[in-house]
mmCIF file of C-alpha atoms in Angstrom:
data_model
loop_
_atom_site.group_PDB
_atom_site.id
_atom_site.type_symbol
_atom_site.label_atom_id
_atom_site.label_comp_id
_atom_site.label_asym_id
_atom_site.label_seq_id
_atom_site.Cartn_x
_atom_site.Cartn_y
_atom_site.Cartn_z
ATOM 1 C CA UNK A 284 -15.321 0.180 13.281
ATOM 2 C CA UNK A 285 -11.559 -0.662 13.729
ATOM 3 C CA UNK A 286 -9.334 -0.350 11.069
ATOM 4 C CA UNK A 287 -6.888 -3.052 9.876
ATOM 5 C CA UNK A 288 -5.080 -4.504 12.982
ATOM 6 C CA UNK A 289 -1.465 -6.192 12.431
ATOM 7 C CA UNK A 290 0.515 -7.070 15.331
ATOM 8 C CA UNK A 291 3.438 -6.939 16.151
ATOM 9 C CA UNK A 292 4.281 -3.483 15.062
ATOM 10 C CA UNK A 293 8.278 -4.629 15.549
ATOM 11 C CA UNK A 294 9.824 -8.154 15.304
ATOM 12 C CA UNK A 295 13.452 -8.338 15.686
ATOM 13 C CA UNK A 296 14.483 -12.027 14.522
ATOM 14 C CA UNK A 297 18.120 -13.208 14.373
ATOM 15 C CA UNK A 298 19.158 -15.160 11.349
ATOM 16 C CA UNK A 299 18.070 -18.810 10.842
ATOM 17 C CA UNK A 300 14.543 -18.110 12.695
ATOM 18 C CA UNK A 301 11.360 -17.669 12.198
ATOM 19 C CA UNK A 302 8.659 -14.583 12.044
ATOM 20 C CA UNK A 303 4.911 -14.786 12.086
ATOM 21 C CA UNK A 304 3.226 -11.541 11.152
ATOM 22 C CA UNK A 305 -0.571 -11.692 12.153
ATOM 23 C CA UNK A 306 -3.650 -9.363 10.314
ATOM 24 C CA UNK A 307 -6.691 -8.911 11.301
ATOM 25 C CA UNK A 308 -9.146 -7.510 8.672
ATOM 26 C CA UNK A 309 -11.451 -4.499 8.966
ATOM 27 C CA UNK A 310 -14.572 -5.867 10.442
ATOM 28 C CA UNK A 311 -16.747 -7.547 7.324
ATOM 29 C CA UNK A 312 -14.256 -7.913 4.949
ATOM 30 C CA UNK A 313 -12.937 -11.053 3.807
ATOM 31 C CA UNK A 314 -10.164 -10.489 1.351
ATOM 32 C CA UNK A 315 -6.906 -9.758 2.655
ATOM 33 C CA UNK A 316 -3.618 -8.871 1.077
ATOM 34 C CA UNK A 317 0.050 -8.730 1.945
ATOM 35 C CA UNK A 318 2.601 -6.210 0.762
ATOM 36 C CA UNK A 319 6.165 -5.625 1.146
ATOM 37 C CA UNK A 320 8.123 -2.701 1.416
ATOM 38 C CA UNK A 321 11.469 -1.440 1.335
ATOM 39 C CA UNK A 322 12.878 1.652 2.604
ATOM 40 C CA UNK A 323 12.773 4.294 0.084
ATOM 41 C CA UNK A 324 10.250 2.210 -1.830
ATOM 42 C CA UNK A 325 6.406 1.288 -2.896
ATOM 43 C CA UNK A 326 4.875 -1.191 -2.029
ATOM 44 C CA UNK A 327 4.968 -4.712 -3.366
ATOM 45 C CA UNK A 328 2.454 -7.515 -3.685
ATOM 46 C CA UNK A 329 2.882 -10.830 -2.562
ATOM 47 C CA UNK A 330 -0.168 -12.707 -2.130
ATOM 48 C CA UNK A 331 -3.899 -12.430 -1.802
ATOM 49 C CA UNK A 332 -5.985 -14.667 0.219
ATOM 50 C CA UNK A 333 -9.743 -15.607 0.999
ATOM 51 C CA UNK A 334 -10.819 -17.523 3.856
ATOM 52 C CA UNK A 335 -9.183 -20.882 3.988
ATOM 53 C CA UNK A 336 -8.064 -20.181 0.453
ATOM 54 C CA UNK A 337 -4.778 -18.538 -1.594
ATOM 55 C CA UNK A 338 -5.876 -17.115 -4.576
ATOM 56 C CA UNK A 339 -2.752 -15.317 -6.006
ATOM 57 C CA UNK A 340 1.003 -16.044 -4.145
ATOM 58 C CA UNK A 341 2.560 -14.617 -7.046
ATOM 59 C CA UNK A 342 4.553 -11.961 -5.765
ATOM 60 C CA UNK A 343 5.502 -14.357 -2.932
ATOM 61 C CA UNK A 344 9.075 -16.207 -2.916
ATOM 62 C CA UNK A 345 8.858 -19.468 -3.249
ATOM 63 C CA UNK A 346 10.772 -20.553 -0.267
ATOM 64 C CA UNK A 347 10.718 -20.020 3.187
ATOM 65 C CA UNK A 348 8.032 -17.879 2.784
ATOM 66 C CA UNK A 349 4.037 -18.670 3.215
ATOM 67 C CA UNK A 350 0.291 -17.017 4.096
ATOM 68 C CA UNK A 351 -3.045 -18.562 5.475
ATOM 69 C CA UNK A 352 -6.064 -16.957 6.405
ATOM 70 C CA UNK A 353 -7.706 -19.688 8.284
ATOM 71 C CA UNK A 354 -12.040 -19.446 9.049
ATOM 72 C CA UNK A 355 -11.565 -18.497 12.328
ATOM 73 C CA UNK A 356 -8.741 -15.861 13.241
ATOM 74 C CA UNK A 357 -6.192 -13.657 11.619
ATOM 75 C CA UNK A 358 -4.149 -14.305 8.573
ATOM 76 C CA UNK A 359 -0.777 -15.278 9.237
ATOM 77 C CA UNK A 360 2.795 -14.855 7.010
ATOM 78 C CA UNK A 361 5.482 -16.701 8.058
ATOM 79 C CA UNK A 362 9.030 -16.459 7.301
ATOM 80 C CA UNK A 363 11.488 -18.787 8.106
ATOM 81 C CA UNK A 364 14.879 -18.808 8.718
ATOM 82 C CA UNK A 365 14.818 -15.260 8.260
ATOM 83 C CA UNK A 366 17.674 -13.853 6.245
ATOM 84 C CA UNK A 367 18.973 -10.450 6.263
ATOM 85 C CA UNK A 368 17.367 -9.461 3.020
ATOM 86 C CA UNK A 369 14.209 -9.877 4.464
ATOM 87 C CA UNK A 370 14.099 -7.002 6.734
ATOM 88 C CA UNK A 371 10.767 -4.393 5.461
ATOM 89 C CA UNK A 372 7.856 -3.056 6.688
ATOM 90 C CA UNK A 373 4.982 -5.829 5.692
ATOM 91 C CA UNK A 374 1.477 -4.349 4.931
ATOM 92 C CA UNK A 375 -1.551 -6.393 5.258
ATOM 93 C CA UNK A 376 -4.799 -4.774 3.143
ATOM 94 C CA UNK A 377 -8.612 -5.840 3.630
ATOM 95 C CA UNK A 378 -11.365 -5.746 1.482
ATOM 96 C CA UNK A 379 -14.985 -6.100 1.558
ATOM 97 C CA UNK A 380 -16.030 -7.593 -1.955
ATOM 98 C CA UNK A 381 -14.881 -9.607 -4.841
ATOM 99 C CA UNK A 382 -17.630 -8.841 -7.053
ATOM 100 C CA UNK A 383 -16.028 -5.732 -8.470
ATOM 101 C CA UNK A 384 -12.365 -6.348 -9.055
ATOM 102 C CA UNK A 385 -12.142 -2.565 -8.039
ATOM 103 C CA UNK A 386 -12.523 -2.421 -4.397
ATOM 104 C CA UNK A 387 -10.418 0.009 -2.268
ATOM 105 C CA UNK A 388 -8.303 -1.775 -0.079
ATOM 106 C CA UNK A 389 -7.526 -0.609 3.082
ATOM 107 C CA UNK A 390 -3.928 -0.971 5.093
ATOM 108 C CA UNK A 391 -2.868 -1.830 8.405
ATOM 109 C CA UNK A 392 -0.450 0.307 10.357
ATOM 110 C CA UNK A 393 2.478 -2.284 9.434
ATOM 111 C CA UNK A 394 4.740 -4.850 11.250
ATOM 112 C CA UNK A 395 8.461 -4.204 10.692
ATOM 113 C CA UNK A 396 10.662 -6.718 10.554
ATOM 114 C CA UNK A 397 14.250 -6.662 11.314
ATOM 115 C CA UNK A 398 16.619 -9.349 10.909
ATOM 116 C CA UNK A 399 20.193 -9.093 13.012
ATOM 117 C CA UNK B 235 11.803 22.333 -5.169
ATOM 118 C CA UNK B 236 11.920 18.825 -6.341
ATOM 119 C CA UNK B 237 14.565 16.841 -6.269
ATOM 120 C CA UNK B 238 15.172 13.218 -7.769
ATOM 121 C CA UNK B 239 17.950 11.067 -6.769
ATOM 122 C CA UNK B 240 18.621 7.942 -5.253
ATOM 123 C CA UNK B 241 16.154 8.339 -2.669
ATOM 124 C CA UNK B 242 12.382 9.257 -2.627
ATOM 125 C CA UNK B 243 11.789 12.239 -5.170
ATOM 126 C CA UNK B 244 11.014 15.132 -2.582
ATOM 127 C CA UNK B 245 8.856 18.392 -2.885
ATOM 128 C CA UNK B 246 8.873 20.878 -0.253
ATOM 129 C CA UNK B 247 6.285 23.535 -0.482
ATOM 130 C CA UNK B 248 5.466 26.304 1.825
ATOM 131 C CA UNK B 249 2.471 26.020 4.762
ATOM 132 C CA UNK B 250 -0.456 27.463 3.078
ATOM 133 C CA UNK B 251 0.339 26.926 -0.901
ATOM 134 C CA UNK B 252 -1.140 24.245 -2.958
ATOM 135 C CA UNK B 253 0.815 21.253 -3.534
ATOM 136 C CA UNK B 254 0.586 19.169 -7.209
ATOM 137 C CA UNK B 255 2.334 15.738 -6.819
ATOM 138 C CA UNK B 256 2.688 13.971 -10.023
ATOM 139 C CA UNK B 257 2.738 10.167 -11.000
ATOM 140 C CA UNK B 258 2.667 8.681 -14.519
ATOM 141 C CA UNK B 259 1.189 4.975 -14.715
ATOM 142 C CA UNK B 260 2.550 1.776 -16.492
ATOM 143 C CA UNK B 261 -0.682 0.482 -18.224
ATOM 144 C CA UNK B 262 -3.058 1.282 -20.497
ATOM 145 C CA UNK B 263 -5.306 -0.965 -18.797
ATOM 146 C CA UNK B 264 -5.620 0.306 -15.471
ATOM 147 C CA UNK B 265 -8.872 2.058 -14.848
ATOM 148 C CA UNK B 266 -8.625 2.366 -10.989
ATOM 149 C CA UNK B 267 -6.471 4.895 -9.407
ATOM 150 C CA UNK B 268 -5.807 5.708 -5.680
ATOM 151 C CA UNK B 269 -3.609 8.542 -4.072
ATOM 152 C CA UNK B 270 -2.608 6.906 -0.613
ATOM 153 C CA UNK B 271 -0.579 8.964 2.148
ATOM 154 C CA UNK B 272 2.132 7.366 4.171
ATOM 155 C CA UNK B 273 3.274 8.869 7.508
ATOM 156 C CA UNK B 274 6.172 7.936 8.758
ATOM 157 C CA UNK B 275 5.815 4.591 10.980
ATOM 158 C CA UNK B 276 2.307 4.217 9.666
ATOM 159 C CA UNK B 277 0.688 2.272 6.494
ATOM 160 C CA UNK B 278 -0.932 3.946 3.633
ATOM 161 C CA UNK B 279 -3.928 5.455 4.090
ATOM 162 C CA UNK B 280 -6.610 6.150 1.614
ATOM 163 C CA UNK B 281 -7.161 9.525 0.549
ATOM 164 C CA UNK B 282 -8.616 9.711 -3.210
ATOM 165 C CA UNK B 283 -9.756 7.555 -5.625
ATOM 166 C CA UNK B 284 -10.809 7.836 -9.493
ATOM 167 C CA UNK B 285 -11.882 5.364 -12.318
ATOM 168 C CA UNK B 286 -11.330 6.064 -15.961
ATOM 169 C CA UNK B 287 -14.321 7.676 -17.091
ATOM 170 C CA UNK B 288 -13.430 10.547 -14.914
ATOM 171 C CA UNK B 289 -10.995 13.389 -16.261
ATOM 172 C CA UNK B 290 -11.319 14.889 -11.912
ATOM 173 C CA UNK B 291 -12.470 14.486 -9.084
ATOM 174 C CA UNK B 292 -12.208 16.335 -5.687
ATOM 175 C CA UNK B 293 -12.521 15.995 -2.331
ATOM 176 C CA UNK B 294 -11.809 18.338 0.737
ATOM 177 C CA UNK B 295 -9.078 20.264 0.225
ATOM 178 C CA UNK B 296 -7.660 17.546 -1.980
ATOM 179 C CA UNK B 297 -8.516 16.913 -6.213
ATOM 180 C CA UNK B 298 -7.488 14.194 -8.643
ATOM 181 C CA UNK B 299 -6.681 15.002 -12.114
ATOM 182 C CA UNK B 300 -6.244 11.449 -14.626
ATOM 183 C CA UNK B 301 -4.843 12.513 -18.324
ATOM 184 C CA UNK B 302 -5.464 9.030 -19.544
ATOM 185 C CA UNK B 303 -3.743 10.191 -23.135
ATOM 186 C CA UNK B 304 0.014 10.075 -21.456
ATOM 187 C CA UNK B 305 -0.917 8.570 -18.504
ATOM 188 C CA UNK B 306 -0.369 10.798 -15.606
ATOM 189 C CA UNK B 307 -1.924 11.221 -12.366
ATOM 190 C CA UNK B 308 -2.016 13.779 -10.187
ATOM 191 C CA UNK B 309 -2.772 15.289 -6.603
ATOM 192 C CA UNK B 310 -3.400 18.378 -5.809
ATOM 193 C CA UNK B 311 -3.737 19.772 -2.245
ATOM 194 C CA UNK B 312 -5.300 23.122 -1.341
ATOM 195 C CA UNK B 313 -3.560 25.519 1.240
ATOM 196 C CA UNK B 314 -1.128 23.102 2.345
ATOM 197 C CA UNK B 315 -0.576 22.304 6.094
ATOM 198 C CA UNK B 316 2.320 20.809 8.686
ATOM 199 C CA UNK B 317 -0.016 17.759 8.662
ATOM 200 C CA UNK B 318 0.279 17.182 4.884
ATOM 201 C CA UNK B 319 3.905 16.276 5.301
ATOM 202 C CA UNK B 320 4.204 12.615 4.185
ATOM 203 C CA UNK B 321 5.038 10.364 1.239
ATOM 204 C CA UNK B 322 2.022 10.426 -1.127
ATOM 205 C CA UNK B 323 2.147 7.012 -3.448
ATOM 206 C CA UNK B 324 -0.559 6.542 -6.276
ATOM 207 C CA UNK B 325 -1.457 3.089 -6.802
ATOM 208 C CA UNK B 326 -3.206 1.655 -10.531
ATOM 209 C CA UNK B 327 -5.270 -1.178 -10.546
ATOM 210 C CA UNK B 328 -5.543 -2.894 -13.809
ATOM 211 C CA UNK B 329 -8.916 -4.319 -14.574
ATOM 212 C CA UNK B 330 -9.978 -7.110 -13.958
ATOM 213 C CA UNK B 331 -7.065 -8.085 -11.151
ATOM 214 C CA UNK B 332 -6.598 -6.868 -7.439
ATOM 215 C CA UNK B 333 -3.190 -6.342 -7.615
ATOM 216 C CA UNK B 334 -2.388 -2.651 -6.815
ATOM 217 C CA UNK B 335 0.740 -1.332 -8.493
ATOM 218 C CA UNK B 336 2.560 1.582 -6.489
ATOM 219 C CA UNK B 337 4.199 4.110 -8.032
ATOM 220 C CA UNK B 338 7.252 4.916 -6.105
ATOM 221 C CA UNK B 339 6.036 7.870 -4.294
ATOM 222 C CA UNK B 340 6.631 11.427 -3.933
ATOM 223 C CA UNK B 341 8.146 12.940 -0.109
ATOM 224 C CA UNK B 342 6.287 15.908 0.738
ATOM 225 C CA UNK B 343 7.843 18.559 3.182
ATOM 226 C CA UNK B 344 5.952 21.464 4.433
ATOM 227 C CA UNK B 345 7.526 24.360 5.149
ATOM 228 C CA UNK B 346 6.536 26.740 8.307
#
């Protein structure tokens, strides 16, 4: 069963464009959430969606930045026009189940994001 | 020793002692806890987990120990190994929500 699959592992963007960071949840789960983090730092949540739907984008800024998880392929955050300040690792996490609001979440391996 | 500065707080330990890495919690709420590991490069990866009616828990080589009175968490790690070396985050989930809330993670060195 694979794990949590984010691609790329490395984006180099220059100022002014744009990044797309894909996830691909473990195999039968259907919640998936994205995290930011800093060097040095924890983790940060920015938003949690279902298929086709956002259900929290609270720790997301509200510009530039945006999520989807669409019914058929991975979920997708997009930056754009990239800034310097937006350089981190981003973390995508899946989860199987809704019912209990206690489900382990499992991580991908990352995609880091540098901005030049 | 530990050391706590600007960056990462940092214990080094030597190969084959037991490791305790500590993290104190935010809310009284929270009645999920996880101990992740973070290589470097790599995302978190699960390695223990404990709700609220538990005081401990173990696993191999690894225990949990949840003091819900101040609110500390901790990790423990049995006979401590080269591999072990990693950041080590614990993450409370507040009941109710989804939202995991790092702590802001311990850097632990093992020494040959």
């Amino acid at each position: 069963n694979a794990g949590v699959m984010q691609n790329p592992r490395h984006l180099v963007r220059r100022r002014g464009q744009e990044a797309r960071l894909r996830c691909s949840p473990m195999k039968g789960h259907s919640h998936v959430y994205w995290y930011r983090q800093l060097p040095e730092e924890g983790l940060k949540f920015m938003v949690y969606l279902q298929k086709e739907n956002i259900i929290d984008e609270s720790g997301m800024p509200k510009e530039r930045f945006s999520a989807e998880f669409p019914k058929e392929g991975p979920s997708i955050l997009r930056i754009q026009q990239v800034v310097r300040g937006d350089s981190a690792a981003y973390f995508c996490a899946s989860s199987p189940d809704r019912v209990r609001s206690t489900d382990t979440q499992y991580f991908g391996p990352g995609t880091r994001l540098t901005v030049l | 020793g530990e050391s706590v500065g600007l960056h990462l707080p940092t214990l080094s330990v030597q190969e084959g002692d037991n490791s305790i890495i500590n993290c104190a919690y935010s809310n009284s709420a929270s009645d999920y806890f996880i101990w992740y590991k973070q290589e470097s490069g790599k995302g978190p990866q699960f390695i223990i987990d404990i709700r609220s009616n538990m005081d401990k828990r173990q696993g191999q080589r690894v225990t949990v120990l949840l003091n819900k009175t101040v609110k500390h968490l901790s990790l423990q790690i049995a006979a401590t190994q080269p591999g072990d070396s990693a950041v080590y985050f614990c993450a409370e989930i507040i009941s109710g929500t989804y939202k995991y809330i790092f702590g802001t993670g311990t850097r632990l060195k093992v020494l040959a």
